[in-house]
Amino acid sequence: MNAGISARLITTPIYYANGPPHIGHLYSTVLADAFHRYQRLLGRKSILTTGTDEHGSKIQKKAMDTQQDPRVYVNHISSQYRALFEECQIDFQDFIRTTDSSHLETVQQTWSKMSENGFISKKQHSGWYCLPDEAFVPEDQTELVNGNMRTSKESGHPLEWTEEDNYTFSVCQFQETIHKWLKDNRIVKPHLFMGSLDSLFSSPIPDLSLSRPTSRVSWGIPVPQDPTQTIYVWFDALLNYLTMGQKHNIWPADVHVVGKDILKFHAIYFPAFLLANDLALPKRIFCHSHWTVDHKKMSKSLNNVVDPRQAMSITGPEGLRYYLLRQGVPGYDNNFDEDKLVHYFNQELADTLGNLLSRCTGAKLNPEQIRKPVNQELLDLALLSPLARKIVESQERLPNQVTECFEEFNFYQGITAIMDLLRATNTFVHEEQPWKMKDNPSRRDLVIHLSLESLRIAGILLQPIIPVTRIRVLVSAIPRHPVFGSGVVVSQRKNLGTISYTIVSFFGPNHLLIPQTCLT
Ligand code: MSP
């Protein structure tokens, strides 16, 4: 596979089709989408893939419990994910379902190649199987609870003793190479998550069971040449990235976004599969922590799972996106709090951003809703005010500052910096009181000019976070341009006094910024 010119592949995990999406699933997806949109904002070609993980015993059991054919069941759940992501403005280019025939081909071909190369062998396997995690758990990572129930120390989920014939894959032959690759290239971000992986490398990694007897798990991809065995759901699921990479002709992926509970699968097993196939390893694995409720893990048994649709009914999809990225600090667990959702929406999007916009484009103050050019002398005079100077300096600094944050998925820091500029601009308008400047129209225009510049910069930088609102902000903050027409041109002041235009294209699939030098 060939990496097309600067094309980037960004992936979300694929979601178990065993129940409707919750806020944690949406978070993984929104993080990946914000990063993908940020790439496009920089003018880079980027492909975002997401989808659903539809095979395995967990889903087979759920379909049976609800007396449905598994295919009908997964169709229903998968469409819920897709609809949610569309509503939340997730700009995915592809939505993979592991039941897609093209994926089945990738999985069986990869299996056959690994088998031919001697990486897979059939063995008797016994151990503790965890259905919710779809994984065998080594004895030393289990514990007895209440004297009779064996659970996984890591996830707390119950285990069942299983003895069966299956195909296994020796991971430990790649262990050193993978550990070195992870460390030398600082693949896992934020780096603090490497700690949990390092400990796994301290002893030989046990063989991985790559199949289950069809008599136990029939809902999955059959092992080539051996219909008595079904391919292990994690092998099937991880190869979704390969199916997508092949389809879009990009490999390796630039970023796999994953939650901390599935880091091991992406940072150890997946690279081992790739090495066994002579394929390049991913450039970055971005890991995030979890959302909790009342500081407790979300779970069906505690009945505290947050439904994104309920949250969206309060602030709309963009308000929810904003909240997840504004409050979510990827390295740490974050507590979902409806009051904060409302607070950020009201205080920052409605009051700080919305209020500044309506002040500067209000019927009385700026009936034409345009940003008039101002002359250099007036600008220089305005900059005698410390607040005006602070705003201008911040306008100049902000793009680089925000870029540095977004590059590391620290969206919360970037948003804070953007809001700081908007808050300072609101204070500036409040102090200047342009609505009392009837007799001093040039000063009034200057106040509006500086304020709309803050809005323009904020509008652009917020595009990855709130993609629809940004269009409204920019359209409102922009004059109609004689050539480009309907509000797609904004003026940008550089180095004070030099005025140039930046064209923001809303029409193409990628929101390119095309700088033009066009002095007024
Ligand atoms: N199907 C596997 C992933 C296969 S990827 C090749 C899976 N699915 S999942 O539906 O259980 O989880 C998908 C993602 O949602 C994971 O990144 C997981 O960390 C994330 N979240 C699940 N609960 C979460 C929270 N409470 N908070 C944040 N993210 C959480 O695992």
Coordinates of C-alpha atoms and ligand atoms in Angstrom, one line a residue:
M1 CA 0.0 0.0 0.0
N2 CA 1.1 3.4 -0.9
A3 CA 0.8 6.5 1.3
G4 CA -0.7 9.1 -1.1
I5 CA 0.8 12.5 -1.0
S6 CA 0.4 13.6 2.6
A7 CA -2.8 11.7 3.0
R8 CA -3.4 10.8 6.6
L9 CA -5.5 8.0 8.0
I10 CA -7.2 8.7 11.3
T11 CA -9.3 6.0 12.9
T12 CA -11.7 5.6 15.8
P13 CA -12.2 2.2 17.5
I14 CA -15.0 0.2 16.0
Y15 CA -17.9 -0.1 18.5
Y16 CA -19.4 -3.3 19.7
A17 CA -22.8 -3.7 18.2
N18 CA -24.3 -5.1 21.4
G19 CA -26.1 -2.0 22.6
P20 CA -26.8 1.6 21.8
P21 CA -23.9 4.2 21.8
H22 CA -23.1 6.0 25.0
I23 CA -21.2 9.1 25.8
G24 CA -17.9 7.3 26.1
H25 CA -18.2 6.0 22.5
L26 CA -19.1 9.4 21.3
Y27 CA -16.0 10.8 23.0
S28 CA -13.6 8.5 21.2
T29 CA -15.2 9.5 18.0
V30 CA -15.4 13.3 18.6
L31 CA -11.7 13.4 19.6
A32 CA -10.8 11.6 16.4
D33 CA -13.1 13.9 14.4
A34 CA -11.7 17.1 15.9
F35 CA -8.2 16.0 15.0
H36 CA -9.2 15.0 11.5
R37 CA -11.0 18.3 11.0
Y38 CA -7.9 20.1 12.3
Q39 CA -5.8 18.3 9.7
R40 CA -8.1 19.5 7.0
L41 CA -8.1 23.0 8.4
L42 CA -4.4 23.0 7.9
G43 CA -5.0 22.0 4.3
R44 CA -3.8 18.4 4.7
K45 CA -5.6 15.5 3.2
S46 CA -7.2 13.3 5.9
I47 CA -9.4 10.3 5.9
L48 CA -11.4 9.5 9.1
T49 CA -12.8 6.0 9.5
T50 CA -15.2 4.6 12.1
G51 CA -17.6 1.7 12.3
T52 CA -19.0 -1.2 14.3
D53 CA -17.5 -4.4 15.6
E54 CA -20.3 -6.9 14.9
H55 CA -19.0 -10.5 15.5
G56 CA -18.3 -12.6 18.5
S57 CA -19.9 -14.4 21.4
K58 CA -21.0 -11.3 23.2
I59 CA -23.1 -10.2 20.3
Q60 CA -24.2 -13.7 19.5
K61 CA -25.5 -14.0 23.0
K62 CA -27.2 -10.6 23.0
A63 CA -29.0 -11.4 19.8
M64 CA -30.1 -14.8 21.2
D65 CA -31.3 -13.2 24.5
T66 CA -33.5 -10.8 22.5
Q67 CA -34.6 -13.6 20.1
Q68 CA -33.3 -11.9 17.1
D69 CA -31.2 -13.1 14.2
P70 CA -27.7 -11.7 14.8
R71 CA -27.6 -10.0 11.4
V72 CA -30.9 -8.2 12.0
Y73 CA -29.7 -7.3 15.5
V74 CA -26.4 -5.8 14.4
N75 CA -28.0 -3.9 11.5
H76 CA -30.2 -2.2 14.0
I77 CA -27.4 -1.2 16.4
S78 CA -25.0 -0.2 13.7
S79 CA -27.5 2.2 12.2
Q80 CA -27.8 3.8 15.7
Y81 CA -24.1 4.5 15.7
R82 CA -24.1 5.8 12.2
A83 CA -27.1 8.1 12.9
L84 CA -25.6 9.5 16.1
F85 CA -22.3 10.2 14.4
E86 CA -24.0 11.9 11.5
E87 CA -26.0 14.1 13.8
C88 CA -22.9 15.0 15.7
Q89 CA -21.2 16.2 12.6
I90 CA -18.6 13.4 12.5
D91 CA -16.9 13.9 9.2
F92 CA -16.1 10.3 8.5
Q93 CA -15.2 9.2 5.0
D94 CA -16.0 5.6 5.7
F95 CA -18.0 3.5 8.1
I96 CA -16.8 0.0 8.3
R97 CA -18.9 -2.9 9.6
T98 CA -17.0 -6.1 10.3
T99 CA -19.9 -8.0 8.6
D100 CA -18.9 -6.2 5.3
S101 CA -17.8 -8.7 2.6
S102 CA -14.6 -6.7 1.8
H103 CA -13.6 -7.0 5.4
L104 CA -14.2 -10.7 5.5
E105 CA -11.8 -11.0 2.6
T106 CA -9.1 -9.0 4.3
V107 CA -9.4 -11.1 7.5
Q108 CA -9.3 -14.4 5.7
Q109 CA -6.4 -13.4 3.4
T110 CA -4.4 -12.1 6.4
W111 CA -5.1 -15.3 8.3
S112 CA -4.1 -17.5 5.4
K113 CA -0.8 -15.6 4.9
M114 CA 0.1 -15.9 8.6
S115 CA -0.8 -19.5 8.6
E116 CA 1.3 -20.3 5.5
N117 CA 4.2 -18.4 7.1
G118 CA 3.9 -20.6 10.2
F119 CA 2.7 -18.0 12.7
I120 CA -0.5 -19.9 13.6
S121 CA -0.8 -23.3 15.1
K122 CA -3.6 -25.4 16.5
K123 CA -3.5 -26.3 20.2
Q124 CA -5.5 -27.3 23.2
H125 CA -6.2 -24.1 25.1
S126 CA -7.6 -23.7 28.6
G127 CA -8.0 -20.6 30.6
W128 CA -10.3 -17.9 32.0
Y129 CA -12.4 -16.3 29.3
C130 CA -14.0 -12.9 29.9
L131 CA -17.1 -12.5 27.7
P132 CA -17.6 -8.7 28.2
D133 CA -13.9 -8.1 27.3
E134 CA -13.9 -10.9 24.7
A135 CA -10.4 -12.1 25.9
F136 CA -8.7 -14.8 27.8
V137 CA -7.2 -13.4 31.0
P138 CA -4.0 -14.9 32.4
E139 CA -4.4 -16.6 35.9
D140 CA -2.2 -14.0 37.7
Q141 CA -4.5 -11.2 36.4
T142 CA -7.6 -12.8 37.9
E143 CA -9.0 -12.6 41.5
L144 CA -11.7 -14.4 43.5
V145 CA -14.6 -12.1 44.6
N146 CA -16.9 -13.1 47.4
G147 CA -15.1 -16.4 47.6
N148 CA -16.8 -17.9 44.6
M149 CA -16.7 -15.6 41.6
R150 CA -13.5 -15.2 39.5
T151 CA -13.1 -11.8 37.9
S152 CA -10.6 -9.9 35.8
K153 CA -8.5 -7.6 38.0
E154 CA -8.2 -5.1 35.1
S155 CA -11.9 -4.7 34.1
G156 CA -13.7 -6.3 37.1
H157 CA -15.7 -8.4 34.7
P158 CA -16.7 -12.1 35.5
L159 CA -14.7 -14.9 34.0
E160 CA -15.6 -18.5 32.9
W161 CA -13.2 -21.4 32.8
T162 CA -12.9 -22.6 29.2
E163 CA -11.1 -25.6 27.7
E164 CA -11.1 -25.9 24.0
D165 CA -9.1 -26.5 20.8
N166 CA -8.1 -23.4 19.0
Y167 CA -5.5 -21.7 16.9
T168 CA -2.9 -19.7 18.7
F169 CA -0.4 -17.1 17.8
S170 CA 2.9 -16.5 19.6
V171 CA 3.1 -12.9 20.5
C172 CA 6.3 -13.1 22.5
Q173 CA 8.4 -13.6 19.3
F174 CA 7.7 -9.9 18.5
Q175 CA 7.7 -8.6 22.0
E176 CA 11.1 -7.0 22.0
T177 CA 10.7 -5.4 18.6
I178 CA 7.3 -3.9 19.6
H179 CA 8.5 -2.6 23.0
K180 CA 11.5 -0.9 21.3
W181 CA 9.3 0.6 18.6
L182 CA 6.9 1.9 21.2
K183 CA 9.7 3.5 23.3
D184 CA 12.0 4.8 20.6
N185 CA 9.2 6.5 18.6
R186 CA 7.1 7.5 21.6
I187 CA 4.1 6.0 19.7
V188 CA 1.6 6.1 22.6
K189 CA 0.3 9.6 23.5
P190 CA -0.1 10.9 26.1
H191 CA 3.1 9.3 27.3
L192 CA 1.7 8.5 30.7
F193 CA -0.2 5.6 29.3
M194 CA 3.2 3.8 28.5
G195 CA 3.4 2.9 32.2
S196 CA 0.6 0.4 32.0
L197 CA 2.2 -1.2 28.9
D198 CA 5.8 -1.3 30.2
S199 CA 4.7 -3.7 33.0
L200 CA 3.2 -6.1 30.4
F201 CA 6.6 -6.3 28.6
S202 CA 8.4 -7.3 31.8
S203 CA 7.6 -11.0 31.3
P204 CA 6.9 -13.1 28.3
I205 CA 3.6 -12.2 26.7
P206 CA 1.3 -15.3 26.7
D207 CA 0.2 -16.8 23.4
L208 CA -2.9 -15.3 22.0
S209 CA -5.8 -17.5 21.1
L210 CA -6.9 -16.6 17.5
S211 CA -10.0 -18.6 17.2
R212 CA -12.9 -20.2 19.1
P213 CA -14.7 -23.5 18.3
T214 CA -17.7 -22.8 16.0
S215 CA -19.8 -25.0 18.3
R216 CA -19.3 -22.2 20.9
V217 CA -19.1 -19.1 18.7
S218 CA -20.7 -19.3 15.3
W219 CA -21.3 -15.6 14.7
G220 CA -18.0 -14.6 13.1
I221 CA -15.7 -15.2 10.2
P222 CA -14.8 -18.9 9.6
V223 CA -11.2 -19.9 9.7
P224 CA -10.1 -20.6 6.1
Q225 CA -10.0 -24.3 5.5
D226 CA -11.4 -25.2 8.9
P227 CA -15.1 -24.5 9.4
T228 CA -15.0 -26.0 12.9
Q229 CA -13.3 -22.8 14.1
T230 CA -14.4 -19.1 14.1
I231 CA -11.8 -16.3 14.0
Y232 CA -11.3 -14.5 17.3
V233 CA -13.3 -11.3 17.4
W234 CA -10.3 -9.1 18.3
F235 CA -8.3 -10.4 15.3
D236 CA -11.3 -9.7 13.1
A237 CA -11.9 -6.2 14.7
L238 CA -8.3 -4.9 14.6
L239 CA -7.9 -5.8 11.0
N240 CA -10.7 -3.3 10.2
Y241 CA -7.9 -0.7 10.0
L242 CA -6.2 -2.8 7.3
T243 CA -9.4 -3.1 5.3
M244 CA -9.9 0.6 5.5
G245 CA -6.2 1.4 4.7
Q246 CA -6.3 -0.9 1.6
K247 CA -9.5 0.7 0.4
H248 CA -8.2 4.2 0.7
N249 CA -4.7 3.3 -0.3
I250 CA -3.0 4.7 2.8
W251 CA -0.8 2.8 5.2
P252 CA 0.2 2.9 8.0
A253 CA -2.4 5.0 9.9
D254 CA -1.3 8.3 11.3
V255 CA -3.4 8.0 14.4
H256 CA -5.5 5.2 16.0
V257 CA -7.6 6.9 18.7
V258 CA -8.4 4.4 21.4
G259 CA -9.7 4.3 25.0
K260 CA -7.3 3.2 27.7
D261 CA -9.2 -0.2 28.1
I262 CA -8.2 -1.3 24.6
L263 CA -4.7 0.2 24.5
K264 CA -3.1 -3.3 24.9
F265 CA -4.8 -4.6 21.9
H266 CA -3.7 -1.7 19.7
A267 CA -0.1 -1.3 21.1
I268 CA 0.8 -5.0 21.4
Y269 CA -1.4 -7.5 19.5
F270 CA -2.2 -5.3 16.4
P271 CA 1.5 -4.5 15.8
A272 CA 2.3 -8.2 16.3
F273 CA -0.2 -9.0 13.5
L274 CA 1.3 -6.3 11.3
L275 CA 4.9 -7.6 11.9
A276 CA 3.8 -11.1 11.0
N277 CA 2.5 -9.7 7.7
D278 CA 5.5 -7.4 7.0
L279 CA 3.3 -4.4 7.2
A280 CA 4.4 -1.0 8.5
L281 CA 3.4 -0.1 12.1
P282 CA 1.2 2.9 13.0
K283 CA 2.7 6.3 13.5
R284 CA 0.7 7.2 16.6
I285 CA -1.7 5.6 19.0
F286 CA -3.6 8.3 20.9
C287 CA -5.1 7.0 24.1
H288 CA -7.8 8.6 26.2
S289 CA -9.2 8.0 29.7
H290 CA -12.8 7.4 30.5
W291 CA -15.9 9.4 31.4
T292 CA -17.3 8.6 34.8
V293 CA -20.6 9.5 36.4
D294 CA -20.5 10.7 40.0
H295 CA -16.8 9.6 39.8
K296 CA -17.9 6.0 39.2
K297 CA -17.4 3.9 36.1
M298 CA -20.4 4.0 33.8
S299 CA -22.1 0.6 33.7
K300 CA -25.5 -0.9 32.9
S301 CA -25.6 -2.5 36.4
L302 CA -25.2 0.9 38.1
N303 CA -27.8 2.3 35.7
N304 CA -25.6 5.4 35.2
V305 CA -24.8 5.2 31.5
V306 CA -25.1 8.6 29.8
D307 CA -27.2 8.6 26.7
P308 CA -25.8 11.1 24.2
R309 CA -29.3 11.8 22.9
Q310 CA -30.4 12.9 26.3
A311 CA -27.4 15.3 26.6
M312 CA -28.1 16.6 23.1
S313 CA -31.7 17.4 23.9
I314 CA -30.3 20.0 26.3
T315 CA -27.6 21.8 24.2
G316 CA -27.9 20.3 20.7
P317 CA -25.1 18.2 19.1
E318 CA -22.6 21.0 18.9
G319 CA -23.1 22.0 22.5
L320 CA -22.3 18.4 23.4
R321 CA -19.2 18.2 21.2
Y322 CA -18.0 21.5 22.7
Y323 CA -18.5 20.1 26.2
L324 CA -16.7 16.8 25.6
L325 CA -13.7 18.6 24.1
R326 CA -13.8 21.5 26.5
Q327 CA -13.9 19.5 29.7
G328 CA -12.3 16.3 28.5
V329 CA -8.6 16.0 29.5
P330 CA -7.5 12.9 27.6
G331 CA -4.9 11.8 30.2
Y332 CA -7.4 11.6 33.1
D333 CA -10.8 10.3 33.8
N334 CA -13.4 13.1 33.5
N335 CA -16.7 13.2 35.3
F336 CA -19.8 13.8 33.2
D337 CA -21.8 16.6 34.7
E338 CA -25.0 17.9 33.2
D339 CA -24.7 21.2 35.0
K340 CA -21.3 21.8 33.5
L341 CA -22.6 20.9 30.1
V342 CA -25.2 23.7 30.5
H343 CA -22.7 26.0 32.0
Y344 CA -20.1 25.8 29.2
F345 CA -22.9 26.1 26.6
N346 CA -24.4 29.2 28.2
Q347 CA -21.2 30.9 29.4
E348 CA -18.9 30.3 26.5
L349 CA -20.9 29.6 23.4
A350 CA -24.0 31.7 24.1
D351 CA -22.6 34.5 26.2
T352 CA -19.0 34.9 25.3
L353 CA -19.1 34.0 21.6
G354 CA -22.7 34.6 20.7
N355 CA -23.0 37.8 22.6
L356 CA -19.9 39.3 21.0
L357 CA -21.1 38.4 17.6
S358 CA -24.6 39.9 18.1
R359 CA -23.1 43.0 19.6
C360 CA -20.8 43.5 16.6
T361 CA -23.3 42.7 14.0
G362 CA -26.4 44.2 15.7
A363 CA -28.9 46.2 13.6
K364 CA -28.1 49.4 15.3
L365 CA -24.3 49.2 15.5
N366 CA -23.5 47.5 12.3
P367 CA -26.6 47.4 10.1
E368 CA -24.6 46.3 7.0
Q369 CA -23.0 43.6 9.1
I370 CA -19.6 44.3 7.6
R371 CA -16.1 44.8 8.8
K372 CA -14.9 48.1 7.4
P373 CA -11.2 48.6 6.8
V374 CA -9.7 51.2 9.1
N375 CA -6.8 53.5 8.6
Q376 CA -3.4 53.0 10.1
E377 CA -3.3 56.1 12.2
L378 CA -6.5 55.1 14.0
L379 CA -5.2 51.6 14.6
D380 CA -2.0 53.0 16.1
L381 CA -4.0 55.3 18.3
A382 CA -6.2 52.5 19.5
L383 CA -3.2 50.4 20.4
L384 CA -2.3 53.0 23.0
S385 CA -5.0 51.3 25.1
P386 CA -3.4 48.4 27.0
L387 CA -6.5 46.3 26.5
A388 CA -6.6 46.9 22.7
R389 CA -2.9 46.0 22.6
K390 CA -3.5 42.9 24.6
I391 CA -6.2 41.8 22.2
V392 CA -4.1 42.5 19.1
E393 CA -1.2 40.6 20.5
S394 CA -3.4 37.7 21.5
Q395 CA -4.9 37.7 18.0
E396 CA -1.5 37.3 16.5
R397 CA -0.3 34.6 18.9
L398 CA -3.5 32.6 19.0
P399 CA -3.2 30.5 15.8
N400 CA 0.2 29.1 16.8
Q401 CA -0.8 28.6 20.4
V402 CA -4.0 26.7 19.4
T403 CA -2.2 24.7 16.8
E404 CA 0.3 23.4 19.4
C405 CA -2.6 22.3 21.6
F406 CA -4.6 20.6 18.8
E407 CA -1.6 18.8 17.5
E408 CA -1.4 16.9 20.9
F409 CA -5.2 16.4 21.1
N410 CA -5.3 19.0 24.0
F411 CA -8.5 20.5 22.6
Y412 CA -9.5 21.8 26.1
Q413 CA -6.3 24.0 26.2
G414 CA -6.9 25.4 22.7
I415 CA -10.5 26.2 23.5
T416 CA -9.5 27.9 26.7
A417 CA -7.1 30.2 24.8
I418 CA -9.8 31.0 22.2
M419 CA -12.3 31.9 24.9
D420 CA -9.7 34.1 26.7
L421 CA -9.4 36.2 23.5
L422 CA -13.2 36.4 23.1
R423 CA -13.7 37.4 26.8
A424 CA -11.0 40.1 26.5
T425 CA -12.7 41.4 23.4
N426 CA -16.1 41.5 25.1
T427 CA -14.5 43.5 27.9
F428 CA -13.0 45.8 25.3
V429 CA -16.4 46.4 23.6
H430 CA -18.0 46.9 27.0
E431 CA -15.4 49.5 28.0
E432 CA -15.4 51.3 24.7
Q433 CA -19.3 51.4 24.4
P434 CA -19.3 51.8 20.6
W435 CA -23.1 52.2 20.7
K436 CA -22.4 55.7 22.3
M437 CA -20.1 56.7 19.4
K438 CA -22.6 58.1 17.0
D439 CA -20.4 61.2 16.8
N440 CA -17.2 59.3 16.3
P441 CA -18.0 56.8 13.6
S442 CA -14.3 56.1 12.8
R443 CA -13.6 55.1 16.4
R444 CA -16.8 53.0 16.4
D445 CA -15.7 51.2 13.2
L446 CA -12.4 50.6 14.7
V447 CA -13.9 48.9 17.8
I448 CA -16.0 46.7 15.5
H449 CA -13.1 46.0 13.3
L450 CA -10.9 44.7 16.1
S451 CA -13.8 42.7 17.6
L452 CA -14.8 41.1 14.4
E453 CA -11.1 40.2 13.9
S454 CA -11.2 38.3 17.2
L455 CA -14.4 36.6 16.0
R456 CA -12.9 35.7 12.7
I457 CA -9.8 34.1 14.2
A458 CA -11.9 32.3 16.9
G459 CA -14.4 31.2 14.2
I460 CA -11.6 29.6 12.2
L461 CA -9.9 27.9 15.1
L462 CA -13.1 26.6 16.5
Q463 CA -14.0 24.8 13.2
P464 CA -12.7 21.4 14.4
I465 CA -14.8 21.7 17.6
I466 CA -18.1 23.2 16.5
P467 CA -18.1 22.8 12.7
V468 CA -21.6 24.2 12.0
T469 CA -21.6 27.1 14.3
R470 CA -18.3 28.2 12.8
I471 CA -20.0 28.8 9.4
R472 CA -22.5 31.0 11.0
V473 CA -19.9 32.9 12.9
L474 CA -17.8 33.5 9.9
V475 CA -20.6 34.3 7.6
S476 CA -21.8 36.9 10.1
A477 CA -18.4 38.3 10.6
I478 CA -17.6 38.7 7.0
P479 CA -18.5 41.4 4.5
R480 CA -19.9 40.3 1.1
H481 CA -17.0 40.2 -1.3
P482 CA -17.4 41.7 -4.8
V483 CA -15.8 38.6 -6.4
F484 CA -16.4 35.7 -4.0
G485 CA -19.9 36.7 -3.1
S486 CA -21.9 35.2 -0.3
G487 CA -19.8 35.9 2.8
V488 CA -16.9 33.7 2.2
V489 CA -14.2 36.4 2.4
V490 CA -12.8 37.8 5.6
S491 CA -10.2 40.5 5.9
Q492 CA -7.2 39.7 8.0
R493 CA -4.9 42.3 9.5
K494 CA -1.3 41.3 9.6
N495 CA 1.5 43.3 11.3
L496 CA -1.0 46.1 12.0
G497 CA -1.9 48.2 9.1
T498 CA -1.2 45.7 6.3
I499 CA -4.6 44.4 5.3
S500 CA -4.9 41.1 3.4
Y501 CA -7.7 38.8 2.6
T502 CA -8.2 35.2 3.6
I503 CA -10.7 33.1 1.7
V504 CA -12.4 30.5 3.6
S505 CA -13.9 27.9 1.3
F506 CA -17.1 26.4 2.7
F507 CA -17.9 24.6 -0.4
G508 CA -15.2 22.0 -0.8
P509 CA -15.0 18.8 1.3
N510 CA -12.0 20.3 3.1
H511 CA -12.2 23.6 4.7
L512 CA -9.1 25.1 3.3
L513 CA -7.7 28.5 4.2
I514 CA -6.2 30.1 1.1
P515 CA -4.3 33.2 2.1
Q516 CA -4.3 36.0 -0.5
T517 CA -2.4 39.2 -0.4
C518 CA -5.0 41.8 -1.3
L519 CA -4.3 45.2 0.2
T520 CA -7.2 47.5 0.8
Ligands
MSP1 N1 -15.0 -3.3 19.8 C1 -14.0 -2.9 20.7 C2 -12.9 -2.0 19.9 C3 -12.3 -2.6 18.7 S1 -11.3 -1.5 17.9 C4 -10.5 -2.5 16.8 C5 -14.5 -2.1 21.8 N2 -15.7 -1.5 21.7 S2 -16.4 -0.7 22.8 O1 -17.7 -0.3 22.2 O2 -16.5 -1.4 24.0 O3 -15.6 0.6 23.1 C6 -15.1 1.4 22.1 C7 -14.5 2.7 22.6 O4 -15.3 3.3 23.5 C8 -13.2 2.4 23.3 O5 -12.2 3.3 22.9 C9 -13.5 2.6 24.8 O6 -12.4 3.1 25.5 C10 -14.5 3.7 24.6 N3 -15.3 3.9 25.8 C11 -16.1 3.0 26.4 N4 -16.5 3.5 27.6 C12 -16.0 4.7 27.8 C13 -16.1 5.7 28.8 N5 -16.8 5.5 29.8 N6 -15.5 6.9 28.6 C14 -14.7 7.1 27.4 N7 -14.6 6.2 26.5 C15 -15.1 4.9 26.7 O7 -13.8 -2.0 22.8

